[in-house]
Short mmCIF file of C-alpha atoms in Angstrom, two decimals:
data_model
loop_
_atom_site.label_atom_id
_atom_site.label_comp_id
_atom_site.label_asym_id
_atom_site.label_seq_id
_atom_site.Cartn_x
_atom_site.Cartn_y
_atom_site.Cartn_z
CA UNK O 220 -1.05 32.71 1.46
CA UNK O 221 2.50 33.70 0.21
CA UNK O 222 4.42 31.50 -1.71
CA UNK O 223 8.10 31.21 -0.84
CA UNK O 224 10.88 29.83 -2.94
CA UNK O 225 11.91 27.77 0.11
CA UNK O 226 8.55 26.28 0.20
CA UNK O 227 9.00 25.31 -3.32
CA UNK O 228 12.21 23.55 -2.70
CA UNK O 229 10.76 21.50 0.00
CA UNK O 230 7.78 20.22 -2.34
CA UNK O 231 10.12 19.94 -5.45
CA UNK O 232 9.37 16.20 -5.94
CA UNK O 233 5.58 16.58 -6.05
CA UNK O 234 5.81 19.87 -8.10
CA UNK O 235 8.12 18.11 -10.80
CA UNK O 236 5.87 14.72 -10.61
CA UNK O 237 2.81 16.97 -11.19
CA UNK O 238 4.54 19.07 -14.00
CA UNK O 239 6.07 15.87 -15.77
CA UNK O 240 2.64 14.16 -15.55
CA UNK O 241 0.93 17.04 -17.15
CA UNK O 242 3.55 16.87 -20.24
CA UNK O 243 3.14 13.16 -20.14
CA UNK O 244 -0.65 13.46 -20.84
CA UNK O 245 -0.19 16.01 -23.75
CA UNK O 246 2.57 13.41 -25.27
CA UNK O 247 0.40 10.53 -24.79
CA UNK O 248 -2.44 12.15 -26.71
CA UNK O 249 -0.25 12.22 -29.79
CA UNK O 250 1.16 9.01 -29.70
CA UNK O 251 -0.10 5.70 -31.77
CA UNK O 252 -0.81 2.50 -30.05
CA UNK O 253 2.59 1.06 -31.64
CA UNK O 254 4.41 3.75 -30.00
CA UNK O 255 2.78 3.30 -26.50
CA UNK O 256 5.73 1.99 -25.25
CA UNK O 257 7.23 5.39 -25.11
CA UNK O 258 4.75 6.31 -22.26
CA UNK O 259 5.55 3.07 -20.66
CA UNK O 260 9.26 3.97 -20.39
CA UNK O 261 8.70 7.68 -19.73
CA UNK O 262 6.49 7.16 -16.83
CA UNK O 263 9.27 4.78 -15.27
CA UNK O 264 11.76 7.48 -15.94
CA UNK O 265 9.67 10.38 -14.54
CA UNK O 266 9.19 8.22 -11.22
CA UNK O 267 12.84 7.50 -10.94
CA UNK O 268 13.79 11.17 -11.11
CA UNK O 269 10.97 11.77 -8.63
CA UNK O 270 12.60 9.33 -6.35
CA UNK O 271 15.81 10.67 -6.53
CA UNK O 272 14.73 14.31 -5.45
CA UNK O 273 13.05 12.69 -2.66
CA UNK O 274 16.26 11.16 -1.55
CA UNK O 275 18.29 14.29 -2.18
CA UNK O 276 15.70 16.57 -0.29
CA UNK O 277 16.16 13.98 2.81
CA UNK O 278 20.09 14.24 2.59
CA UNK O 279 19.92 17.96 2.76
CA UNK O 280 17.31 18.67 5.41
CA UNK O 281 17.23 15.81 7.90
CA UNK O 282 14.68 17.50 10.28
CA UNK O 283 11.22 17.88 9.89
CA UNK O 284 10.08 21.13 8.20
CA UNK O 285 6.99 22.93 7.13
CA UNK O 286 6.04 24.59 3.88
CA UNK O 287 2.86 26.67 2.87
CA UNK O 288 2.02 27.97 6.40
CA UNK O 289 2.07 24.32 7.77
CA UNK O 290 0.20 22.40 4.99
CA UNK O 291 3.04 20.47 3.84
CA UNK O 292 5.66 18.47 6.16
CA UNK O 293 8.93 17.55 4.92
CA UNK O 294 10.25 14.91 7.35
CA UNK O 295 12.22 11.43 7.35
CA UNK O 296 9.23 9.52 7.85
CA UNK O 297 7.36 11.04 4.66
CA UNK O 298 10.90 10.53 2.75
CA UNK O 299 10.97 7.05 3.51
CA UNK O 300 7.40 6.25 2.55
CA UNK O 301 7.74 8.25 -0.72
CA UNK O 302 10.68 6.09 -1.85
CA UNK O 303 8.74 2.90 -1.25
CA UNK O 304 5.57 4.24 -2.77
CA UNK O 305 7.62 5.17 -6.02
CA UNK O 306 9.56 1.90 -5.91
CA UNK O 307 6.50 -0.31 -5.71
CA UNK O 308 4.75 1.82 -8.62
CA UNK O 309 7.75 1.34 -10.74
CA UNK O 310 7.62 -2.33 -9.89
CA UNK O 311 3.94 -2.54 -11.03
CA UNK O 312 4.76 -0.75 -14.17
CA UNK O 313 7.64 -3.21 -15.09
CA UNK O 314 5.19 -6.19 -14.28
CA UNK O 315 2.18 -4.91 -16.12
CA UNK O 316 3.16 -4.18 -19.67
CA UNK O 317 2.68 -7.56 -21.44
CA UNK O 318 -0.26 -8.28 -19.10
CA UNK O 319 -2.00 -5.05 -20.29
CA UNK O 320 -0.89 -5.46 -24.11
CA UNK O 321 -2.53 -9.00 -24.16
CA UNK O 322 -5.98 -7.69 -22.82
CA UNK O 323 -5.94 -4.52 -25.02
CA UNK O 324 -5.47 -2.32 -21.86
CA UNK O 325 -1.90 -1.17 -22.89
CA UNK O 326 -2.78 2.87 -22.98
CA UNK O 327 -1.62 6.04 -21.48
CA UNK O 328 -4.62 5.97 -18.88
CA UNK O 329 -3.19 3.28 -16.85
CA UNK O 330 0.18 4.85 -16.41
CA UNK O 331 -0.97 8.41 -15.92
CA UNK O 332 -3.89 7.49 -13.51
CA UNK O 333 -1.31 5.11 -11.21
CA UNK O 334 1.12 8.09 -11.26
CA UNK O 335 -1.33 10.61 -10.32
CA UNK O 336 -2.46 8.11 -7.49
CA UNK O 337 1.20 8.10 -6.38
CA UNK O 338 1.18 11.69 -6.32
CA UNK O 339 -1.66 11.65 -4.03
CA UNK O 340 -0.14 9.17 -1.84
CA UNK O 341 2.99 11.44 -1.61
CA UNK O 342 0.88 14.57 -0.59
CA UNK O 343 -1.18 12.64 1.86
CA UNK O 344 2.15 11.23 3.72
CA UNK O 345 3.33 14.95 3.78
CA UNK O 346 0.07 16.61 5.11
CA UNK O 347 0.19 19.04 7.67
CA UNK O 348 -3.43 20.21 7.58
CA UNK O 349 -6.64 18.55 7.27
CA UNK O 350 -7.51 20.30 3.92
CA UNK O 351 -4.13 18.57 2.72
CA UNK O 352 -4.99 15.32 3.95
CA UNK O 353 -8.22 15.48 2.02
CA UNK O 354 -6.62 16.51 -1.04
CA UNK O 355 -4.11 13.89 -0.92
CA UNK O 356 -6.59 11.18 -0.15
CA UNK O 357 -9.15 12.34 -2.97
CA UNK O 358 -6.44 12.42 -5.59
CA UNK O 359 -5.36 9.04 -4.48
CA UNK O 360 -8.79 7.37 -4.37
CA UNK O 361 -10.51 8.98 -7.40
CA UNK O 362 -7.60 7.81 -9.49
CA UNK O 363 -8.03 4.37 -8.00
CA UNK O 364 -11.78 4.05 -8.90
CA UNK O 365 -11.01 5.01 -12.37
CA UNK O 366 -8.12 2.53 -12.81
CA UNK O 367 -10.51 -0.44 -10.96
CA UNK O 368 -12.75 0.23 -14.00
CA UNK O 369 -10.22 0.17 -16.44
CA UNK O 370 -11.48 -2.98 -18.25
CA UNK O 371 -14.71 -1.44 -19.54
CA UNK O 372 -15.69 -4.51 -21.44
CA UNK O 373 -15.71 -6.59 -18.20
CA UNK O 374 -18.80 -6.64 -15.98
CA UNK O 375 -16.94 -7.89 -13.04
CA UNK O 376 -14.39 -4.81 -13.31
CA UNK O 377 -17.41 -2.43 -13.84
CA UNK O 378 -19.22 -3.79 -10.73
CA UNK O 379 -16.00 -3.58 -8.63
CA UNK O 380 -15.22 -0.05 -9.64
CA UNK O 381 -18.99 0.89 -8.62
CA UNK O 382 -18.90 -0.95 -5.40
CA UNK O 383 -15.41 0.65 -4.91
CA UNK O 384 -16.81 4.23 -5.46
CA UNK O 385 -19.79 3.85 -3.57
CA UNK O 386 -18.13 2.59 -0.47
CA UNK O 387 -15.06 4.75 -0.88
CA UNK O 388 -17.45 7.93 -1.05
CA UNK O 389 -18.99 6.92 1.99
CA UNK O 390 -15.65 6.57 3.96
CA UNK O 391 -14.65 9.69 2.39
CA UNK O 392 -17.88 11.26 3.76
CA UNK O 393 -17.34 9.80 7.39
CA UNK O 394 -13.67 11.07 7.50
CA UNK O 395 -14.63 14.61 6.14
CA UNK O 396 -17.74 14.62 8.94
CA UNK O 397 -15.08 13.66 11.66
CA UNK O 398 -12.86 16.28 10.41
CA UNK O 399 -15.58 18.93 10.58
CA UNK O 400 -16.32 18.05 14.28
CA UNK O 401 -12.67 18.39 15.07
CA UNK O 402 -12.52 21.71 13.59
CA UNK O 403 -15.63 22.87 15.36
CA UNK O 404 -14.18 21.67 18.57
CA UNK O 405 -10.48 23.24 18.07
CA UNK O 406 -11.14 26.06 15.58
CA UNK O 407 -8.22 24.97 13.60
CA UNK O 408 -7.23 22.88 10.58
CA UNK O 409 -3.79 22.58 11.18
CA UNK O 410 -2.64 19.30 12.72
CA UNK O 411 -0.07 20.56 15.00
CA UNK O 412 -2.59 23.35 16.28
CA UNK O 413 -5.33 20.62 16.88
CA UNK O 414 -2.62 18.85 18.91
CA UNK O 415 -2.05 21.97 21.08
CA UNK O 416 -5.82 22.80 21.37
CA UNK O 417 -6.46 19.29 22.87
CA UNK O 418 -3.79 19.53 25.12
CA UNK O 419 -4.71 22.92 26.35
CA UNK O 420 -8.58 21.96 26.31
CA UNK O 421 -10.39 22.17 29.61
CA UNK O 422 -13.05 19.92 28.78
CA UNK O 423 -14.99 22.31 26.46
CA UNK O 424 -15.94 20.45 23.25
CA UNK O 425 -14.84 17.18 24.30
CA UNK O 426 -18.18 15.63 23.39
CA UNK O 427 -17.66 16.86 19.84
CA UNK O 428 -13.91 15.93 19.89
CA UNK O 429 -14.88 12.35 20.82
CA UNK O 430 -17.41 11.94 18.03
CA UNK O 431 -14.92 13.53 15.50
CA UNK O 432 -12.49 10.97 16.63
CA UNK O 433 -14.83 7.89 16.11
CA UNK O 434 -15.60 9.19 12.52
CA UNK O 435 -11.78 9.83 11.86
CA UNK O 436 -11.18 6.23 12.91
CA UNK O 437 -13.94 4.70 11.14
CA UNK O 438 -12.70 6.57 7.86
CA UNK O 439 -9.49 5.47 8.10
CA UNK O 440 -10.48 1.82 8.85
CA UNK O 441 -12.34 1.94 5.69
CA UNK O 442 -9.43 3.19 3.72
CA UNK O 443 -7.27 0.49 5.19
CA UNK O 444 -9.73 -2.08 4.49
CA UNK O 445 -9.97 -3.30 7.93
CA UNK O 446 -12.80 -5.34 9.63
CA UNK O 447 -15.59 -4.94 9.78
CA UNK O 448 -15.10 -2.13 7.12
CA UNK O 449 -13.44 -4.45 4.57
CA UNK O 450 -16.55 -5.65 2.42
CA UNK O 451 -15.28 -3.72 -0.73
CA UNK O 452 -11.57 -5.28 -0.63
CA UNK O 453 -12.19 -8.91 -1.96
CA UNK O 454 -14.43 -7.92 -4.87
CA UNK O 455 -12.30 -4.92 -5.82
CA UNK O 456 -9.14 -7.13 -5.94
CA UNK O 457 -11.02 -9.90 -7.92
CA UNK O 458 -12.86 -7.56 -10.34
CA UNK O 459 -9.86 -5.23 -11.15
CA UNK O 460 -7.27 -6.10 -13.78
CA UNK O 461 -4.34 -7.88 -12.05
CA UNK O 462 -2.15 -5.16 -12.84
CA UNK O 463 -4.46 -2.54 -11.09
CA UNK O 464 -4.90 -4.96 -8.08
CA UNK O 465 -1.14 -5.01 -7.75
CA UNK O 466 -1.13 -1.17 -7.58
CA UNK O 467 -3.94 -0.77 -5.16
CA UNK O 468 -2.63 -3.54 -3.03
CA UNK O 469 0.67 -1.97 -2.38
CA UNK O 470 1.24 1.92 -2.67
CA UNK O 471 -2.12 2.93 -1.08
CA UNK O 472 -1.28 0.93 2.07
CA UNK O 473 2.02 2.88 2.66
CA UNK O 474 -0.09 6.14 2.14
CA UNK O 475 -2.86 4.85 4.63
CA UNK O 476 -0.19 4.33 7.28
CA UNK O 477 0.82 7.89 6.71
CA UNK O 478 -2.48 9.30 7.09
CA UNK O 479 -3.24 7.39 10.18
CA UNK O 480 0.14 8.67 11.40
CA UNK O 481 -0.49 12.19 10.73
CA UNK O 482 -4.11 12.37 11.99
CA UNK O 483 -3.83 9.92 15.23
CA UNK O 484 -0.44 10.90 16.24
CA UNK O 485 0.01 14.37 14.69
CA UNK O 486 -3.51 15.98 15.61
CA UNK O 487 -5.00 13.48 18.07
CA UNK O 488 -1.99 12.18 19.97
CA UNK O 489 -3.26 13.70 23.34
CA UNK O 490 -6.53 11.37 22.85
CA UNK O 491 -4.30 8.21 22.42
CA UNK O 492 -5.72 6.08 24.96
CA UNK O 493 -9.23 6.37 23.27
CA UNK O 494 -8.23 5.59 19.65
CA UNK O 495 -5.86 2.92 20.97
CA UNK O 496 -8.86 1.26 22.18
CA UNK O 497 -10.80 1.36 18.82
CA UNK O 498 -7.78 0.35 16.87
CA UNK O 499 -7.42 -2.85 19.26
CA UNK O 500 -10.95 -3.77 18.60
CA UNK O 501 -10.31 -3.43 14.65
CA UNK O 502 -6.76 -5.30 14.82
CA UNK O 503 -8.38 -8.37 16.45
CA UNK O 504 -11.42 -8.26 13.96
CA UNK O 505 -9.23 -7.92 10.85
CA UNK O 506 -6.93 -10.62 12.09
CA UNK O 507 -9.83 -12.97 12.83
CA UNK O 508 -11.98 -12.19 9.71
CA UNK O 509 -9.12 -12.07 7.35
CA UNK O 510 -7.38 -15.35 8.24
CA UNK O 511 -10.53 -17.49 8.73
CA UNK O 512 -12.33 -16.27 5.43
CA UNK O 513 -8.93 -16.51 3.38
CA UNK O 514 -8.97 -20.42 4.39
CA UNK O 515 -12.06 -20.83 2.42
CA UNK O 516 -10.88 -19.19 -0.96
CA UNK O 517 -10.14 -21.00 -4.06
CA UNK O 518 -9.55 -17.65 -6.16
CA UNK O 519 -5.97 -16.53 -5.35
CA UNK O 520 -6.84 -12.92 -5.72
CA UNK O 521 -9.61 -13.32 -3.12
CA UNK O 522 -7.37 -15.15 -1.00
CA UNK O 523 -4.80 -12.14 -1.24
CA UNK O 524 -7.64 -9.88 -0.31
CA UNK O 525 -8.59 -11.35 2.94
CA UNK O 526 -4.92 -12.09 3.57
CA UNK O 527 -4.55 -8.26 3.30
CA UNK O 528 -7.20 -7.47 5.74
CA UNK O 529 -5.10 -9.93 8.11
CA UNK O 530 -2.07 -7.99 7.41
CA UNK O 531 -3.99 -4.67 8.31
CA UNK O 532 -4.77 -6.07 11.78
CA UNK O 533 -0.83 -6.66 12.21
CA UNK O 534 -0.13 -3.22 10.88
CA UNK O 535 -2.72 -1.48 13.38
CA UNK O 536 -0.79 -3.44 16.38
CA UNK O 537 1.89 -1.40 15.72
CA UNK O 538 0.10 2.01 15.83
CA UNK O 539 -1.77 0.71 18.94
CA UNK O 540 1.67 0.99 20.94
CA UNK O 541 1.57 4.88 20.50
CA UNK O 542 5.31 5.37 20.77
CA UNK O 543 7.97 6.01 18.26
CA UNK O 544 9.22 2.31 18.36
CA UNK O 545 5.84 1.03 17.59
CA UNK O 546 5.40 3.64 14.60
CA UNK O 547 8.86 2.69 13.45
CA UNK O 548 7.71 -1.33 13.75
CA UNK O 549 4.47 -0.43 12.01
CA UNK O 550 6.05 1.58 9.09
CA UNK O 551 8.49 -1.35 8.65
CA UNK O 552 5.50 -3.86 8.46
CA UNK O 553 3.58 -1.52 5.84
CA UNK O 554 6.77 -1.69 3.73
CA UNK O 555 7.27 -5.14 4.04
CA UNK O 556 3.73 -5.72 3.01
CA UNK O 557 3.83 -3.48 0.04
CA UNK O 558 6.71 -5.19 -1.46
CA UNK O 559 5.55 -8.78 -0.87
CA UNK O 560 2.16 -7.74 -2.28
CA UNK O 561 3.70 -6.49 -5.38
CA UNK O 562 5.59 -9.73 -5.96
CA UNK O 563 2.57 -11.98 -5.38
CA UNK O 564 0.45 -10.05 -7.93
CA UNK O 565 3.42 -10.04 -10.20
CA UNK O 566 3.43 -13.74 -10.16
CA UNK O 567 -0.08 -13.93 -11.12
CA UNK O 568 0.72 -11.61 -14.06
CA UNK O 569 3.75 -13.99 -15.03
CA UNK O 570 1.28 -16.90 -15.45
CA UNK O 571 -1.29 -15.18 -17.11
CA UNK O 572 -1.83 -15.03 -20.64
CA UNK O 573 -4.45 -14.24 -23.42
CA UNK O 574 -7.80 -15.43 -22.38
CA UNK O 575 -6.46 -16.96 -19.14
CA UNK O 576 -6.10 -15.02 -15.90
CA UNK O 577 -4.14 -17.57 -13.55
CA UNK O 578 -6.50 -16.25 -10.69
CA UNK O 579 -7.23 -19.79 -9.33
CA UNK O 580 -4.97 -21.39 -6.52
CA UNK O 581 -5.30 -24.58 -8.83
CA UNK O 582 -3.73 -22.59 -11.90
CA UNK O 583 -0.26 -23.05 -9.81
CA UNK O 584 -0.20 -26.94 -9.83
CA UNK O 585 3.05 -28.43 -10.55
CA UNK O 586 4.67 -24.68 -11.34
CA UNK O 587 7.74 -26.43 -10.01
CA UNK O 588 7.88 -28.90 -12.85
CA UNK O 589 7.18 -26.29 -15.39
CA UNK O 590 9.48 -23.63 -14.03
CA UNK O 591 11.37 -24.28 -10.92
CA UNK O 592 13.04 -20.95 -10.64
CA UNK O 593 9.64 -19.03 -10.65
CA UNK O 594 8.32 -21.64 -8.45
CA UNK O 595 11.01 -20.67 -6.14
CA UNK O 596 10.06 -17.26 -6.27
CA UNK O 597 6.43 -17.92 -5.53
CA UNK O 598 7.53 -19.92 -2.65
CA UNK O 599 9.75 -17.16 -1.12
CA UNK O 600 6.69 -14.68 -1.69
CA UNK O 601 4.19 -16.84 -0.05
CA UNK O 602 6.54 -17.93 2.71
CA UNK O 603 7.10 -14.29 3.66
CA UNK O 604 3.56 -13.48 3.70
CA UNK O 605 3.18 -16.42 5.94
CA UNK O 606 5.97 -14.81 8.24
CA UNK O 607 8.38 -17.86 7.89
CA UNK O 608 11.82 -17.29 9.12
CA UNK O 609 14.26 -15.97 7.83
CA UNK O 610 12.13 -13.79 5.33
CA UNK O 611 11.31 -10.06 5.39
CA UNK O 612 7.61 -10.97 6.57
CA UNK O 613 8.91 -12.84 9.64
CA UNK O 614 10.84 -9.67 10.98
CA UNK O 615 8.00 -7.33 10.30
CA UNK O 616 5.74 -9.47 12.50
CA UNK O 617 8.44 -9.87 15.04
CA UNK O 618 8.88 -6.10 15.42
CA UNK O 619 4.95 -5.52 15.55
CA UNK O 620 5.03 -8.26 18.22
CA UNK O 621 7.59 -6.90 20.20
CA UNK O 622 6.05 -3.40 20.15
CA UNK O 623 2.57 -4.77 21.19
CA UNK O 624 4.28 -6.35 24.13
CA UNK O 625 6.45 -3.39 25.11
CA UNK O 626 3.10 -1.51 25.03
CA UNK O 627 1.80 -3.90 28.01
CA UNK O 628 -0.81 -5.84 25.67
CA UNK O 629 0.58 -9.29 25.87
CA UNK O 630 -2.95 -10.64 25.06
CA UNK O 631 -2.87 -8.75 21.83
CA UNK O 632 0.51 -10.25 20.81
CA UNK O 633 -1.06 -13.80 21.86
CA UNK O 634 -4.11 -13.31 19.56
CA UNK O 635 -1.93 -12.25 16.62
CA UNK O 636 0.48 -15.05 16.94
CA UNK O 637 -2.58 -17.58 17.02
CA UNK O 638 -4.09 -15.95 14.08
CA UNK O 639 -0.74 -15.84 12.20
CA UNK O 640 -0.32 -19.68 12.66
CA UNK O 641 -3.70 -20.04 11.40
CA UNK O 642 -2.87 -18.00 8.58
CA UNK O 643 0.11 -19.89 7.70
CA UNK O 644 -2.20 -22.77 6.21
CA UNK O 645 -3.43 -21.02 3.23
CA UNK O 646 -0.21 -19.52 2.16
CA UNK O 647 1.24 -23.24 2.71
CA UNK O 648 -1.35 -24.53 0.59
CA UNK O 649 -0.33 -22.58 -2.51
CA UNK O 650 3.27 -24.04 -1.83
CA UNK O 651 1.86 -27.52 -1.62
CA UNK O 652 -0.04 -27.19 -5.12
CA UNK O 653 3.08 -25.88 -6.70
CA UNK O 654 5.30 -28.57 -5.49
CA UNK O 655 3.47 -31.78 -4.80
CA UNK O 656 0.50 -31.62 -7.21
CA UNK O 657 0.53 -32.64 -10.78
CA UNK O 658 0.24 -29.70 -13.21
CA UNK O 659 -3.02 -29.60 -15.44
CA UNK O 660 -0.61 -28.33 -18.25
CA UNK O 661 2.71 -30.16 -18.28
CA UNK O 662 4.45 -28.36 -20.99
CA UNK O 663 7.24 -25.82 -20.05
CA UNK O 664 5.70 -22.58 -18.71
CA UNK O 665 5.97 -19.89 -21.71
CA UNK O 666 7.78 -16.93 -20.51
CA UNK O 667 6.75 -13.39 -21.01
CA UNK O 668 9.00 -11.73 -23.91
CA UNK O 669 9.66 -8.71 -21.66
CA UNK O 670 13.06 -9.43 -19.88
CA UNK O 671 12.76 -6.37 -17.51
CA UNK O 672 9.49 -7.90 -16.20
CA UNK O 673 11.27 -11.14 -15.44
CA UNK O 674 14.41 -9.62 -14.14
CA UNK O 675 12.17 -7.28 -11.97
CA UNK O 676 9.94 -9.98 -10.39
CA UNK O 677 12.93 -12.13 -9.75
CA UNK O 678 14.67 -9.27 -7.84
CA UNK O 679 11.52 -8.61 -6.00
CA UNK O 680 11.00 -12.09 -4.81
CA UNK O 681 14.95 -12.47 -3.90
CA UNK O 682 14.65 -9.04 -2.07
CA UNK O 683 12.34 -10.72 0.51
CA UNK O 684 15.19 -13.02 1.45
CA UNK O 685 18.02 -10.62 1.25
CA UNK O 686 15.91 -7.90 3.53
CA UNK O 687 15.22 -10.85 5.73
CA UNK O 688 18.94 -11.85 5.98
CA UNK O 689 20.15 -8.15 6.33
CA UNK O 690 17.32 -6.00 7.67
CA UNK O 691 19.31 -3.61 9.90
CA UNK O 692 19.72 -0.84 7.44
CA UNK O 693 16.01 -0.68 6.82
CA UNK O 694 14.94 -0.61 10.32
CA UNK O 695 17.50 1.67 11.18
CA UNK O 696 16.01 4.09 8.43
CA UNK O 697 12.71 3.56 10.05
CA UNK O 698 13.98 4.22 13.37
CA UNK O 699 15.74 7.50 12.49
CA UNK O 700 12.43 8.47 10.79
CA UNK O 701 10.87 8.66 14.18
CA UNK O 702 14.02 9.33 16.29
CA UNK O 703 13.99 6.17 18.10
CA UNK O 704 16.83 5.51 20.12
CA UNK O 705 18.11 1.98 20.09
#
């Protein structure tokens, strides 16, 4: 392979992030614990510069371009996802500092692993080749396995890390097996050429291709956490430190959407009727399992884990449409969910303190009496997750439902609405305990000393209302990414 300067320019954000993280790794090794704050702020600075490079690249080259013989794709869809991957990672860093300090987990590994996972997510959404898909996926997931086991003194955390690793390795194996079958049927690893090979196929290798597609969809469902491949998700969400849960509950969902789009539309678009049927089954199962199981949860992190499964069901509905408008709606939904999830886990970290994790729903009893402002922020987050207008989550659901109806699947839209109403119950239960139950501890809530944390969390929650009221620019950005004509 010949490396050209233009290829390096297209990949500049990822190359810069990789180089900067290597420097950060070396620097962190020489820092004492008292000066660990340098790693914290330097990580945020590195990600901010990466975000600026992504935005500058998008302005210069609005059309899709490829680099390294098609292995890397530079287009608007990847740029939008990268901006939000970086944004939610920065938000997690801002929310996590005091939480990590209180649990003696404030070390460089958290920042470097999260940043390397973000780099893997960026490569994944720009992948133009099956090898690049797998490399990006493994960089993201291997970093995530280590992050879940960050608290080595916790048996729950170690158990979650092992479970995540075993099931994640199984999912990667299934995905790789499907890729090998597709390679065997088409003779190429390039996603665009696979698309062409399927279009020009005379039926030869169809059985191998169909089996490959099944394994591919199962692998994607595992990575999304869609039912019935969701069994790892509640245990990992509960077992991991909340700072880590905030990360794996947000940025990887954006990467999973990008991967699904590249593989299903970019490579297997001509087999749309087949994978759309499979996604329909997964979507209904996820909506049912996620919403019904969440009702029974008393642990807030487990409840949010099951709610994630139900949100994945909604996201899959957008992909089922198989049109640019459907992909745009699905991406809008993935962005809205990642922003809402970051705010929800940020609120858990706000209430947590040394020896107290604030993971139970009862821990939020009477929050309005202890701190009305952050009770309001939690209300906005829960209401947006429930899809109550005029919040961000409502319009995300509305766009997905419109795309499903436009695709002629009215029954799927009705199923989604029924389960969305069921799902509203457990979000409203959190709001009810905050505003109508007496607090267990009536003393005013002790706020974290970190002003940047309180400010970022407030902005995150208020953004759910602001984007809900003024969502046009974001959906326009999503539409432009898929060349949707409105």
